[in-house]
Structure formats: C-alpha cells, structure tokens
Short mmCIF file of C-alpha atoms in Angstrom, two decimals:
data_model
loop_
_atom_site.label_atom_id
_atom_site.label_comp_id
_atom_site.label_asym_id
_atom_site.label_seq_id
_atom_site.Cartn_x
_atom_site.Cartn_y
_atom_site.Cartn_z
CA UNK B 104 -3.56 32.64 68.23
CA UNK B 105 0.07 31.63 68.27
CA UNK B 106 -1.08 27.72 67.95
CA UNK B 107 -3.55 28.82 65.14
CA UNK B 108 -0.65 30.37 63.05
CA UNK B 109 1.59 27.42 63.70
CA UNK B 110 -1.21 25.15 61.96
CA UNK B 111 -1.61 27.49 59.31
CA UNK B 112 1.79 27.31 58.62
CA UNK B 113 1.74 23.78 58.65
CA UNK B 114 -0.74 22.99 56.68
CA UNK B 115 0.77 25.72 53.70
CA UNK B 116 3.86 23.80 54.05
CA UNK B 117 1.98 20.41 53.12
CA UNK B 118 0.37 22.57 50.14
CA UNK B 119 3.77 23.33 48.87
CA UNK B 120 5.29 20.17 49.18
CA UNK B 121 2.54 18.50 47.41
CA UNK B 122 2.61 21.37 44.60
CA UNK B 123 5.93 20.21 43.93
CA UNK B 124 5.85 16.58 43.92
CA UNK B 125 2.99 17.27 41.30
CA UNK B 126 4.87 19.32 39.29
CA UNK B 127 7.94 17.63 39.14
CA UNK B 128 5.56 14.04 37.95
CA UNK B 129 4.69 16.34 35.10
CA UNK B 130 8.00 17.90 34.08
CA UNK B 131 8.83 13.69 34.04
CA UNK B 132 6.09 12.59 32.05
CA UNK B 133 6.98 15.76 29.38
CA UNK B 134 10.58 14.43 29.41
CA UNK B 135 9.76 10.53 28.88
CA UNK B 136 7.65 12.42 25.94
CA UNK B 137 10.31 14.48 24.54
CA UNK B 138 12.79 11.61 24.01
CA UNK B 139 10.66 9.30 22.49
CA UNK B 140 8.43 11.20 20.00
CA UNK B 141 9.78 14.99 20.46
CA UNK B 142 7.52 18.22 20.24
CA UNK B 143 4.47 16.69 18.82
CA UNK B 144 4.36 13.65 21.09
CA UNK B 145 4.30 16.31 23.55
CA UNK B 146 1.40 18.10 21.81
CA UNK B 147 -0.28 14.69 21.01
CA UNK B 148 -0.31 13.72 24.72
CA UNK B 149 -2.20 17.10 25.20
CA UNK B 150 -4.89 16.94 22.25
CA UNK B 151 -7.80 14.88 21.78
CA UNK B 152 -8.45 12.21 19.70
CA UNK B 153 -8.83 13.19 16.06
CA UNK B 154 -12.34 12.71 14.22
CA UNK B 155 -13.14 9.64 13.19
CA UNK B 156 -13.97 9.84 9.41
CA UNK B 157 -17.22 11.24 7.84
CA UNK B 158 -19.82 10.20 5.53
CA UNK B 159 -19.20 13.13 3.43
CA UNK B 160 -15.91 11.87 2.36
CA UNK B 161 -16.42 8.81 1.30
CA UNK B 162 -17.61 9.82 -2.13
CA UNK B 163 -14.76 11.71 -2.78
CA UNK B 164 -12.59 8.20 -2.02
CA UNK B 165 -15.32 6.35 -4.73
CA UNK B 166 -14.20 8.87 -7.02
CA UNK B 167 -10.89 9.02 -6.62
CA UNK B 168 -11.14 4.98 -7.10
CA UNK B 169 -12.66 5.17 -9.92
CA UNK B 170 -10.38 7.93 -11.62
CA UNK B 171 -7.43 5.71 -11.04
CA UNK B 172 -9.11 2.77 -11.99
CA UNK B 173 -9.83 4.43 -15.48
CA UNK B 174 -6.37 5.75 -16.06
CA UNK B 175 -4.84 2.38 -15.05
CA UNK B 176 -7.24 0.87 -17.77
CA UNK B 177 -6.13 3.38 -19.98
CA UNK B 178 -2.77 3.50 -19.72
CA UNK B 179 -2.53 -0.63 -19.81
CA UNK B 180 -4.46 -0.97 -22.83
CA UNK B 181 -1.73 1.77 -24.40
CA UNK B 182 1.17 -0.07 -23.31
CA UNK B 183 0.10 -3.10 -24.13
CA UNK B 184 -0.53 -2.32 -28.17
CA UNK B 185 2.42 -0.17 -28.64
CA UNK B 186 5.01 -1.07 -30.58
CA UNK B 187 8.92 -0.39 -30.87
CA UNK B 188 9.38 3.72 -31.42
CA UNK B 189 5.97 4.50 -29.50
CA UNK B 190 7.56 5.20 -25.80
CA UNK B 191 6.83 8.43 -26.32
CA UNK B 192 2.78 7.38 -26.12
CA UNK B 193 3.92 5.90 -22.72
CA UNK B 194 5.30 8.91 -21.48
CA UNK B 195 1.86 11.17 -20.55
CA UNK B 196 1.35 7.60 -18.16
CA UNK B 197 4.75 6.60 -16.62
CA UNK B 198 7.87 8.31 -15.62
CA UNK B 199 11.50 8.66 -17.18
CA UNK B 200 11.58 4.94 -17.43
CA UNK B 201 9.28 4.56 -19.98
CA UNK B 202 12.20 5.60 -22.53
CA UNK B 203 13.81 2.46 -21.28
CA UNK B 204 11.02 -0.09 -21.95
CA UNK B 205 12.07 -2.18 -24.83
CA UNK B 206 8.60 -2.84 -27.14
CA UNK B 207 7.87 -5.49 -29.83
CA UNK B 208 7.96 -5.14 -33.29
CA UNK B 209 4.38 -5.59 -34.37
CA UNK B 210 1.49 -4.98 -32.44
CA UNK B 211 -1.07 -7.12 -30.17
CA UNK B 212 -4.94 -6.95 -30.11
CA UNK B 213 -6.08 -5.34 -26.95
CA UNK B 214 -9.99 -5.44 -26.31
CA UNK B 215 -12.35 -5.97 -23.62
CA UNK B 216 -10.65 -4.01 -20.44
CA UNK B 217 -12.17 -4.13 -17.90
CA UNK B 218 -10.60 -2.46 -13.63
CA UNK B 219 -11.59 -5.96 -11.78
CA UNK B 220 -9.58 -4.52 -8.60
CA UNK B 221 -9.13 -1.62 -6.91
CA UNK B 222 -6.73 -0.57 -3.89
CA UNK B 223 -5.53 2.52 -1.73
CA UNK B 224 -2.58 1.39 -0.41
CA UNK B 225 -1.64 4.92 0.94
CA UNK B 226 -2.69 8.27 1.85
CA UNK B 227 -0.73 10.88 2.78
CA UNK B 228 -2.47 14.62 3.08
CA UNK B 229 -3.52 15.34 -0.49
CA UNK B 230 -1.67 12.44 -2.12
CA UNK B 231 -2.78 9.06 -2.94
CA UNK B 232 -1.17 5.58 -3.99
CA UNK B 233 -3.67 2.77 -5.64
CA UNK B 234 -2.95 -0.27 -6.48
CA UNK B 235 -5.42 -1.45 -9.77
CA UNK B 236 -5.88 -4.80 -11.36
CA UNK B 237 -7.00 -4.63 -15.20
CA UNK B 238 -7.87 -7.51 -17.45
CA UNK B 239 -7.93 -7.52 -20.68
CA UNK B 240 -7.87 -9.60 -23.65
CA UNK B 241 -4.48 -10.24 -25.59
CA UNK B 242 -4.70 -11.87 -29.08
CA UNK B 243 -1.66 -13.15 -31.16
CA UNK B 244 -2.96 -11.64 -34.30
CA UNK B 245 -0.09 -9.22 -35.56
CA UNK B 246 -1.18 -5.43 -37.08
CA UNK B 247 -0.81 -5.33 -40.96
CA UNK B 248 2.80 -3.41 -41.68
CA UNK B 249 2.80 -0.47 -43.72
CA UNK B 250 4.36 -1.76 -46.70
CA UNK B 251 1.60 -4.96 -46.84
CA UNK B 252 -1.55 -2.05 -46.87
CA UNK B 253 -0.56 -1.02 -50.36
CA UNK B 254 -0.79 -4.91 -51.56
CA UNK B 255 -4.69 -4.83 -51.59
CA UNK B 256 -6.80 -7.72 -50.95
CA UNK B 257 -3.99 -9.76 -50.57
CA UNK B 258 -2.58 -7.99 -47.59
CA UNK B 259 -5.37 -8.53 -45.97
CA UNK B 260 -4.89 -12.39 -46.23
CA UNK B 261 -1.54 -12.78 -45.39
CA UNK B 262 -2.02 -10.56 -42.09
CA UNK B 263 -4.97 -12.59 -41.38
CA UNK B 264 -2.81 -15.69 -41.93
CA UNK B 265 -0.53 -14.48 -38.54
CA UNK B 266 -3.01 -15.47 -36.35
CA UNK B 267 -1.83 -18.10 -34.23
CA UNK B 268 -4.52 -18.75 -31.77
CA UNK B 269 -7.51 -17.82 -29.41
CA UNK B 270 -7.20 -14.74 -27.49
CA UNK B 271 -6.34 -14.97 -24.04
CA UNK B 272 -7.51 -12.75 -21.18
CA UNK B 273 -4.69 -11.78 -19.29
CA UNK B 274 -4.27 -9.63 -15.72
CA UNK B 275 -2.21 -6.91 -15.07
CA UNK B 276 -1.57 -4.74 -11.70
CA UNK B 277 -0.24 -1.14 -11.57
CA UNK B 278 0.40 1.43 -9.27
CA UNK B 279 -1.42 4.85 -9.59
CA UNK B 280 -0.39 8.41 -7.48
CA UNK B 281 -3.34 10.45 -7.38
CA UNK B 282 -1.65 14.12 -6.22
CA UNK B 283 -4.31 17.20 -6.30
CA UNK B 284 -6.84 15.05 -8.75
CA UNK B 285 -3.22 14.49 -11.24
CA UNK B 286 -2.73 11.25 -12.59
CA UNK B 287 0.57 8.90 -12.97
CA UNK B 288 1.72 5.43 -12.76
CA UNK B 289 4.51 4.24 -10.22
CA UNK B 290 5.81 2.12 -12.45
CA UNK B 291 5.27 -0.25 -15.64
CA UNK B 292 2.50 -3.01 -15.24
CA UNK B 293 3.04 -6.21 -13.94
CA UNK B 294 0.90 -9.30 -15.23
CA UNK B 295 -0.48 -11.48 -12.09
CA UNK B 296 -2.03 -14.35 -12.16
CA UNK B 297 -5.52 -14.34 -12.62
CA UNK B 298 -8.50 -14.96 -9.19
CA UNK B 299 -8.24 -18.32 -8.57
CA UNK B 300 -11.37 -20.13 -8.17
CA UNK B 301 -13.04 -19.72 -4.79
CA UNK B 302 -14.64 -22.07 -2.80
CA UNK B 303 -17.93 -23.35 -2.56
CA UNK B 304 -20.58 -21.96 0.19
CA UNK B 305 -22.98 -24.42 1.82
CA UNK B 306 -26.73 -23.59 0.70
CA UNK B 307 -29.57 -23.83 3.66
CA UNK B 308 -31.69 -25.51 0.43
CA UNK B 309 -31.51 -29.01 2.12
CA UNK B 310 -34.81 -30.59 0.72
CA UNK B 311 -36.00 -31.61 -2.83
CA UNK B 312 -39.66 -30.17 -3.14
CA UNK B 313 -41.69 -32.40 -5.95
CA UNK B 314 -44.21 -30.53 -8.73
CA UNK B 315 -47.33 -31.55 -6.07
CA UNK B 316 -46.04 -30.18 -2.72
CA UNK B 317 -47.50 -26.62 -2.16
CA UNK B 318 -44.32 -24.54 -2.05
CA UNK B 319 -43.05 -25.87 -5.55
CA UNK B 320 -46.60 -25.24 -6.82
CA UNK B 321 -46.63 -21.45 -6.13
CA UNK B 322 -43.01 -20.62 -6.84
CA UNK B 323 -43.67 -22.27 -9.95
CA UNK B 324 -46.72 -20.65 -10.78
CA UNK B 325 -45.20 -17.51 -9.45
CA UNK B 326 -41.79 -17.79 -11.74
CA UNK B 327 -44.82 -18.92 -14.94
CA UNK B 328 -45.82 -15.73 -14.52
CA UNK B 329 -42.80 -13.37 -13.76
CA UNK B 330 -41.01 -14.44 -16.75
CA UNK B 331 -43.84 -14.98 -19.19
CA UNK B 332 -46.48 -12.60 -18.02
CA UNK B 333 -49.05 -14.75 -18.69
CA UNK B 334 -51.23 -14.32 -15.74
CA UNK B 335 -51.62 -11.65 -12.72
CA UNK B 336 -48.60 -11.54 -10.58
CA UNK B 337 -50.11 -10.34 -7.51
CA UNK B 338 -52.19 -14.00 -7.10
CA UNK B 339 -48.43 -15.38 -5.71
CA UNK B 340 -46.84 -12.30 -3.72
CA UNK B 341 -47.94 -10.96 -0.84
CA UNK B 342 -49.32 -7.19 -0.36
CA UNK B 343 -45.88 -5.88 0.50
CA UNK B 344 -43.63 -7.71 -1.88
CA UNK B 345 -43.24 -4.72 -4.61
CA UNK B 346 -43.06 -7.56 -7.26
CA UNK B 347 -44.47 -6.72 -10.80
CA UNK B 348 -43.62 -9.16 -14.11
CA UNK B 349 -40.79 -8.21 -16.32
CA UNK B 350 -41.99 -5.90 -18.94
CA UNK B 351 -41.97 -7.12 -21.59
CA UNK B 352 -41.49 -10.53 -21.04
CA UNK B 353 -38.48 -11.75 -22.27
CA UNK B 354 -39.12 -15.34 -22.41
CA UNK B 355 -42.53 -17.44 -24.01
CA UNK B 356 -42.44 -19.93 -21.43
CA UNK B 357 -40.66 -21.82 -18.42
CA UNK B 358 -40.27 -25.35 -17.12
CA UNK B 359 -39.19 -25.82 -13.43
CA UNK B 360 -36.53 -28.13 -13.31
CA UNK B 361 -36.03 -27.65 -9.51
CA UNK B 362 -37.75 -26.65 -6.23
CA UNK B 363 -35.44 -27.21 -3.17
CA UNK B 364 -36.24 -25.39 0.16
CA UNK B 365 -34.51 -25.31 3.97
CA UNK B 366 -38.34 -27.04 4.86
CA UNK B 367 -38.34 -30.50 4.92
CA UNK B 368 -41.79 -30.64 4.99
CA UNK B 369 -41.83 -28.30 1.26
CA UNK B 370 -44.85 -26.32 3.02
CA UNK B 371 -46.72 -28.66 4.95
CA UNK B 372 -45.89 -27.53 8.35
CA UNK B 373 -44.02 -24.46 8.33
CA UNK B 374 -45.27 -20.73 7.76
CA UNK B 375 -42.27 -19.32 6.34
CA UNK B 376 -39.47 -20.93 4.25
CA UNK B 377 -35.87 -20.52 1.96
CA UNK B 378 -36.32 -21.59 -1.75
CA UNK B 379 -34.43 -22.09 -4.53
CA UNK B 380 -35.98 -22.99 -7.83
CA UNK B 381 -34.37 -23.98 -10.98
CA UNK B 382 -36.12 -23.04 -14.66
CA UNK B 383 -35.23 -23.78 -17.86
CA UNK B 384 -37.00 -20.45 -20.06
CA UNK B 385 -38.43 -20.61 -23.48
CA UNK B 386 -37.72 -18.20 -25.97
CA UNK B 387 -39.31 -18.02 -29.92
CA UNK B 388 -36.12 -18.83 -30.50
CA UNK B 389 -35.70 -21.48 -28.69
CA UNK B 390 -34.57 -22.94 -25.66
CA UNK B 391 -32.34 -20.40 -23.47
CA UNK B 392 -29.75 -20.64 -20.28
CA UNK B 393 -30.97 -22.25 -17.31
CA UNK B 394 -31.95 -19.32 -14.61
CA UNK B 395 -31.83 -19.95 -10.93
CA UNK B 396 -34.03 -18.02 -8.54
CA UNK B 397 -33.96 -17.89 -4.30
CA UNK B 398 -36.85 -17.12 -3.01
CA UNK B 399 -38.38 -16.03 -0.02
CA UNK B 400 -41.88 -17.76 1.11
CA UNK B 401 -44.55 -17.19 3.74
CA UNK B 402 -47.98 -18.92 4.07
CA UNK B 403 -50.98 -16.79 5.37
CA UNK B 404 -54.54 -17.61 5.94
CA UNK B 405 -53.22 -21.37 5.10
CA UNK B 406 -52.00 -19.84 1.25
CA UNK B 407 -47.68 -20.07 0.38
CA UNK B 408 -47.11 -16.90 -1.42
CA UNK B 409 -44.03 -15.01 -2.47
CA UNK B 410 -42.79 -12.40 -0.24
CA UNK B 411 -39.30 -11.78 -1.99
CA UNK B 412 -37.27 -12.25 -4.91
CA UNK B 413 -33.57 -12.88 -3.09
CA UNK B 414 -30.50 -10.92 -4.18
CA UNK B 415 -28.27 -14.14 -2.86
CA UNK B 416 -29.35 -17.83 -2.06
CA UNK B 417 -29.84 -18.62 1.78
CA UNK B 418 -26.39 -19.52 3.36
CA UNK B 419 -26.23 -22.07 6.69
CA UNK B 420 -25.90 -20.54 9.42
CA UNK B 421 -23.18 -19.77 10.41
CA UNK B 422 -21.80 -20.04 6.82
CA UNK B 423 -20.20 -23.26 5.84
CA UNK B 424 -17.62 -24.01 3.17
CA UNK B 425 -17.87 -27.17 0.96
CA UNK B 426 -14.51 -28.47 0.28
CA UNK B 427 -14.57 -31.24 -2.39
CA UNK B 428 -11.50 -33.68 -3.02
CA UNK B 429 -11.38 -32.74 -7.00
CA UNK B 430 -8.53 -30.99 -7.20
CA UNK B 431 -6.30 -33.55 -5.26
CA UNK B 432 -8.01 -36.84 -7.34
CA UNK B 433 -6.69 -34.77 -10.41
CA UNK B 434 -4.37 -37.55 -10.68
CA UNK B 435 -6.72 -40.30 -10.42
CA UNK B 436 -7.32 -42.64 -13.44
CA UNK B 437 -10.14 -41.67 -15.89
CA UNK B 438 -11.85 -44.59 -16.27
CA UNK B 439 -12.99 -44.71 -12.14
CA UNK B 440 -16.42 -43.93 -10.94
CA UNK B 441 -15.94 -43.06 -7.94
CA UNK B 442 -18.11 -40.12 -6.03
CA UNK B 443 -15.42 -37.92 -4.46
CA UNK B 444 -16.03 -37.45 -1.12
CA UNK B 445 -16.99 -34.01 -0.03
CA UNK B 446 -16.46 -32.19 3.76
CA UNK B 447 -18.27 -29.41 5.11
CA UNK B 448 -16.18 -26.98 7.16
CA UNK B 449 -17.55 -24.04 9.07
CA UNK B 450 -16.66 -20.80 8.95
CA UNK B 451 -16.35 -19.00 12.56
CA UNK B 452 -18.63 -16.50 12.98
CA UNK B 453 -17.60 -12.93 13.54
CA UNK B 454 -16.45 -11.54 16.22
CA UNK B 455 -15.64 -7.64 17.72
CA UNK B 456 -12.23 -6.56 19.13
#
C-alpha cells in the first residue's frame, strides 16, 4: 500500500509539472502575440480562417463597377466642356477643389465617351476606391458666344470658321469613392496616354489550303451559305453544331480570299482540323469590309463539315508572341525593300503557386 501511494504521488507530481510547462508555452506564445499585433492578433491566432468570397457577391462588385464607371464618364464629359464661371457644375462631382480649377474661356466639343477601364483599387467595409479610364473625343471647334447668336446666319459662319482641326480622342483617368452606393471623385482627371499597341499572337493556321482541297471547299460552301442564305445550312455542319444562316442575310454574295488551316494536308489525312478563312462579302451596294472567320472542322463518314463557328482564332500552343523589327527599322531609309525579319517568342505557360 505504502509503495502504491508513493507511485501515485509520483506520477501526480509528473502531471503537474507537465501542466505547467504547458501552460507557461502558452502564456509565451500570447505574449510574443500581444507585442506584435495586440488584442486582435491574439483573437486572430484563436479564429479560423475567414470565408473565402462568394458567388453571390460578385454581382454586387459588377455593379458597383459599372456605377462608377458611369459617373466617371459623366463627370469627365462635364469637366471637360465647361467653361470659366461653371465650377459650380463641377461641384455635385469633385470636392472643395473644384472652386480652384481654373477653366477656359470658350468651350470644347465633347462626344463619343466611352469607360474603356475599370479598377478597384480599395475596399474597406462599405467603402470603395476605383480607378476609371474614359475616352472621349475632344474637338477644337469653339461654342458660338452669346453676343455672335444674335448676328444670324452670319454667326453661324464665323463660329464655324474657329475650327482648327480633326477631333482627337483623348484618355482620361479618375478616381471614384463609392461610400453606401454615394458617388464622388478623388480628385480632378488626369489625361494618360492612350493603350499602346499590343503585340502580335502566333496563329496555329500554318498551311495555305487552295479552292480544290476538301477543307477550303466546305468552309467555303459553308461561309456561301451563312452569309448569303442561298442554300441549306445544315449540308456543312454537323448535327450538334447549333448553326443556322443569318436572318436576313446581310450580304448578296461572298468570295473566299483565304483558307489556311493547322493541317498540312488541308483535309486529306486528318479527321479534325483549325481553320481560318478569309471572305470578301457582296452587298447591293457594293463591295463591303473583308470578314475573317476561324473555324472548327471534323470529317465523318469520309465528309469535312463544320462543327463550330470560333469566338477567337486557334493560338500555338503554348501561345507564342510574334515580335517584328518595325518599330526599330523606323529609321531606316524609304526607298529599301527589305523584309524585316520577324522572331517568334514563347510565352511560358501557366503555372500554380
């Protein structure tokens, strides 16, 4: 009995010591806690991780995009035709500052606006910040004064006399707060430079397909008929394609300038194949823009038919971009003829941290 209660006591003793060296680890770790992010690093190191977020509000973001993209167009297209006396008009868009903005004497055309860009930089509980890019286009033309209206036909000459050139589309970026679905601009607008031209993308349309190989035959025939709707569709699509011919048929007839396809063979040996094909449509009026079309081609029971009409050419894969040497021969002398080379340079594919 007496060695029985010694172990027992032992082994509590352990217990204890353990307890404490537990609890004393914990007090730490709440410490280390406290001094670097206070209370609610303490809290955080306790809760789980928050939601991740839900399909339900993204809408409300779309919206909220588009409601600042409208008031930046808005308020742009106001500031851009006021004129000197009107900063009160610029006051329901932009803060205390817009009684310091200094505005010409006669106003500027403003038309076509158009939100090319859209932005949140920031969100912060029930407050937004956007950043939105408008264009619009700015022409010279000045606004007939008050004292020329009375003058009559003549007036109307000598303002349209002031015009000085084209119009020019310009860009311009603003900030937007969105707070409780209210409205107001950070600041006045800046003008950017406009999107500079982008570079080429390497097409998987490798091969020239004459009018006699079998896959320029049927897109042909296929496009003949889609545009023109002279014939029955469904002789060049397969059961599944959901094609019908564009009602009514905006053009009187097309010529097929074009057939290129990722198939070197242009349908001899494959059963399924990337092409693009280039038309020139007909109109009663005459000849119109030159339409391009990618399709996608299958060949069943030995017949090429039309399985989709492509929302984007075929890319390589993996994508490729096609740097050319144009802008660096800018300099070169006009009278050379030349090719200028052209490199192909891949882009990595994707990858998943």
């Amino acid at each position: 009995m007496v060695g029985r209660s010694t172990d027992s006591g032992d082994e509590l003793l352990r217990r204890m010591v353990a307890r404490r060296r537990r609890d004393n680890v914990i007090v730490a770790v709440l410490a280390v806690l406290a001094v670097l992010g206070g209370g609610h690093a303490i809290l955080d190191f306790f809760a789980s991780d928050p939601p991740p977020p839900s399909d339900s509000a993204t809408p409300a973001t779309i919206g909220r995009a588009q409601l600042a993209g409208s008031f930046a167009e808005q308020f742009i297209v106001t500031y851009l035709s006021s004129v000197a006396g009107q900063q009160d008009r610029l006051g329901e868009y932009v803060g205390a500052s817009a009684q310091q903005i200094t505005l010409p004497s006669t106003a500027r055309q403003v038309s076509d606006p158009a939100v090319v860009y859209v932005s949140r930089v920031g969100s912060f509980d029930t407050l937004e910040v956007w950043s939105v890019t408008v264009s619009v286009r700015v022409g010279s033309k000045s606004a007939p004064t008050a004292s020329s209206s009375t003058t009559g036909t003549s007036a109307t000459n000598s303002s349209n006399s002031n015009s000085t050139g084209a119009d020019t589309r310009q860009f311009y970026r603003v900030g937007v707060s969105v707070l409780n679905g209210r409205l107001r601009a950070l600041a006045l607008p800046a003008l950017i430079e406009p999107p500079s031209r982008g570079a080429d993308l390497a097409q998987a349309y490798s091969s020239p397909c004459t009018a006699d190989t079998p896959l320029a035959q049927v897109a042909s025939g296929f496009l003949s008929t889609y545009l023109t709707g002279n014939g029955d569709v469904g002789r060049y699509i397969t059961l599944d394609a959901g094609i019908a011919a564009l009602k009514p048929a905006p053009f009187s007839a097309v010529e097929t300038v074009a057939v290129t396809s990722d198939d070197n063979s242009c349908g001899t040996a494959r059963s399924s194949a990337q092409v693009l094909v280039t038309v020139n449509p007909k109109a009663d009026g005459g000849a119109v823009a030159t339409l391009a079309y990618p399709l996608t081609m299958v060949r069943d029971g030995g017949q090429w038919q039309v399985q989709s009409v492509d929302a984007v050419p075929a890319m390589t894969n993996p994508p490729a971009v096609i740097a050319d040497q144009q802008n660096s021969r800018a300099s070169a002398p006009p009278s050379s003829t030349t090719s200028l080379p052209s490199t192909t340079v891949q882009i990595p594919r994707a990858t998943q941290n």
